[in-house]
Amino acid sequence: MKIPVFIDGNCRFCRFCAKILRRMCGDKIQIEYQGSLLFQSSVAKYPHSNWEIDSIKVLYGERVWIKSQAVEVVLQLAPWYYQILRVFFILPDKLLDKGYDFIAKNRLIWGKSVDECEINDFAK
């Protein structure tokens, strides 16, 4: 079963990140946008306050992971040669989440906003 990864943004940067995650994890993840039918059914099936937070979300082990913890969960699914990246996760979650928030806040600078999210194109 594929692990659902819900991307929150409507921008090139989010689509770029989704493409990287897809290349790293292949068929182990299913990338969806927040608003898809899978997202809506997951919110109903697994109620949690994390669904309300504007962030990447990963549904794994009947738990909703967000921000840097979501990235860590996805990275665990990647092949061995990506595991060196996990060294960053020895840092405290609060610090990693501040870094995530900084990138998320400035993502439109790095990837211009677009009219329509094309995450589903990368999920195929």
Tab-separated table of C-alpha atoms in Angstrom:
chain	number	residue	atom	x	y	z
A	1	MET	CA	0.000	0.000	0.000
A	2	LYS	CA	1.293	3.442	-0.933
A	3	ILE	CA	1.802	6.021	1.806
A	4	PRO	CA	-0.270	9.156	1.079
A	5	VAL	CA	1.710	12.404	0.993
A	6	PHE	CA	-0.416	15.542	0.836
A	7	ILE	CA	1.216	18.651	-0.582
A	8	ASP	CA	-0.307	21.939	0.502
A	9	GLY	CA	0.711	24.498	-2.080
A	10	ASN	CA	-0.260	25.775	-5.465
A	11	CYS	CA	3.175	26.751	-6.714
A	12	ARG	CA	6.076	25.530	-8.788
A	13	PHE	CA	8.202	24.967	-5.699
A	14	CYS	CA	5.641	22.529	-4.244
A	15	ARG	CA	5.412	20.681	-7.541
A	16	PHE	CA	9.207	20.559	-7.744
A	17	CYS	CA	9.401	19.096	-4.223
A	18	ALA	CA	6.688	16.574	-5.078
A	19	LYS	CA	8.682	15.519	-8.117
A	20	ILE	CA	11.822	15.021	-6.006
A	21	LEU	CA	9.926	12.975	-3.404
A	22	ARG	CA	8.438	10.847	-6.184
A	23	ARG	CA	11.889	10.174	-7.640
A	24	MET	CA	13.290	9.334	-4.213
A	25	CYS	CA	10.527	6.995	-3.062
A	26	GLY	CA	8.967	5.739	-6.281
A	27	ASP	CA	5.899	3.576	-5.806
A	28	LYS	CA	6.082	3.696	-2.018
A	29	ILE	CA	4.259	7.041	-1.862
A	30	GLN	CA	1.172	8.548	-3.432
A	31	ILE	CA	1.381	12.326	-3.817
A	32	GLU	CA	-1.930	14.168	-3.651
A	33	TYR	CA	-2.940	17.769	-3.200
A	34	GLN	CA	-4.848	18.876	-0.136
A	35	GLY	CA	-8.372	19.023	-1.420
A	36	SER	CA	-8.329	15.740	-3.316
A	37	LEU	CA	-10.885	13.036	-2.596
A	38	LEU	CA	-8.234	10.948	-0.831
A	39	PHE	CA	-7.377	13.897	1.413
A	40	GLN	CA	-11.027	14.495	2.289
A	41	SER	CA	-11.657	10.828	3.058
A	42	SER	CA	-8.466	10.636	5.156
A	43	VAL	CA	-9.530	13.656	7.219
A	44	ALA	CA	-12.875	11.988	7.885
A	45	LYS	CA	-11.360	8.579	8.679
A	46	TYR	CA	-8.449	9.777	10.862
A	47	PRO	CA	-9.556	12.902	12.755
A	48	HIS	CA	-6.620	14.920	14.109
A	49	SER	CA	-5.809	18.593	14.678
A	50	ASN	CA	-2.777	18.309	12.355
A	51	TRP	CA	-5.095	18.296	9.329
A	52	GLU	CA	-5.732	22.010	9.971
A	53	ILE	CA	-2.054	23.023	9.797
A	54	ASP	CA	-0.826	24.465	6.502
A	55	SER	CA	2.003	22.031	5.811
A	56	ILE	CA	3.005	18.866	4.009
A	57	LYS	CA	1.112	15.972	5.578
A	58	VAL	CA	1.924	12.277	5.588
A	59	LEU	CA	-0.578	9.673	6.739
A	60	TYR	CA	1.530	6.857	8.166
A	61	GLY	CA	0.638	4.361	10.859
A	62	GLU	CA	-2.818	5.905	11.287
A	63	ARG	CA	-1.120	9.148	12.348
A	64	VAL	CA	-0.873	12.477	10.559
A	65	TRP	CA	2.717	13.699	10.373
A	66	ILE	CA	3.433	17.331	9.477
A	67	LYS	CA	6.332	19.638	8.639
A	68	SER	CA	9.813	18.224	9.296
A	69	GLN	CA	8.453	15.025	10.841
A	70	ALA	CA	6.518	14.345	7.634
A	71	VAL	CA	9.694	14.810	5.609
A	72	GLU	CA	11.502	12.430	7.969
A	73	VAL	CA	8.811	9.763	7.523
A	74	VAL	CA	9.038	10.047	3.735
A	75	LEU	CA	12.827	9.927	3.855
A	76	GLN	CA	12.665	6.645	5.781
A	77	LEU	CA	10.921	5.142	2.749
A	78	ALA	CA	13.697	6.196	0.368
A	79	PRO	CA	16.474	3.808	-0.756
A	80	TRP	CA	19.639	3.423	1.318
A	81	TYR	CA	21.658	5.969	-0.665
A	82	TYR	CA	19.312	8.775	0.485
A	83	GLN	CA	19.567	7.806	4.146
A	84	ILE	CA	22.587	10.066	4.708
A	85	LEU	CA	20.116	12.965	4.564
A	86	ARG	CA	18.588	11.702	7.803
A	87	VAL	CA	21.571	13.141	9.674
A	88	PHE	CA	19.700	16.477	9.730
A	89	PHE	CA	17.018	14.921	11.902
A	90	ILE	CA	19.322	14.726	14.913
A	91	LEU	CA	18.463	18.422	15.320
A	92	PRO	CA	15.497	19.282	17.562
A	93	ASP	CA	12.057	19.186	15.919
A	94	LYS	CA	11.425	22.836	16.830
A	95	LEU	CA	14.520	23.953	14.927
A	96	LEU	CA	13.700	21.762	11.930
A	97	ASP	CA	10.112	23.059	11.913
A	98	LYS	CA	11.388	26.667	11.960
A	99	GLY	CA	13.491	25.817	8.907
A	100	TYR	CA	10.479	24.194	7.253
A	101	ASP	CA	8.336	27.261	8.043
A	102	PHE	CA	10.974	29.597	6.589
A	103	ILE	CA	11.100	27.636	3.345
A	104	ALA	CA	7.302	27.357	3.194
A	105	LYS	CA	6.852	31.081	3.810
A	106	ASN	CA	9.297	31.987	1.033
A	107	ARG	CA	8.417	29.273	-1.468
A	108	LEU	CA	6.724	31.711	-3.844
A	109	ILE	CA	10.038	33.548	-4.163
A	110	TRP	CA	11.720	30.346	-5.355
A	111	GLY	CA	8.826	29.134	-7.495
A	112	LYS	CA	6.420	31.593	-9.025
A	113	SER	CA	2.747	31.121	-8.201
A	114	VAL	CA	0.613	29.420	-10.809
A	115	ASP	CA	-3.113	29.325	-11.419
A	116	GLU	CA	-3.571	25.602	-11.013
A	117	CYS	CA	-1.708	22.983	-9.040
A	118	GLU	CA	-0.418	20.113	-11.153
A	119	ILE	CA	0.505	17.718	-8.352
A	120	ASN	CA	-1.631	14.973	-9.900
A	121	ASP	CA	0.618	15.025	-12.968
A	122	PHE	CA	3.526	13.964	-10.763
A	123	ALA	CA	1.512	11.365	-8.864
A	124	LYS	CA	1.006	9.318	-12.024
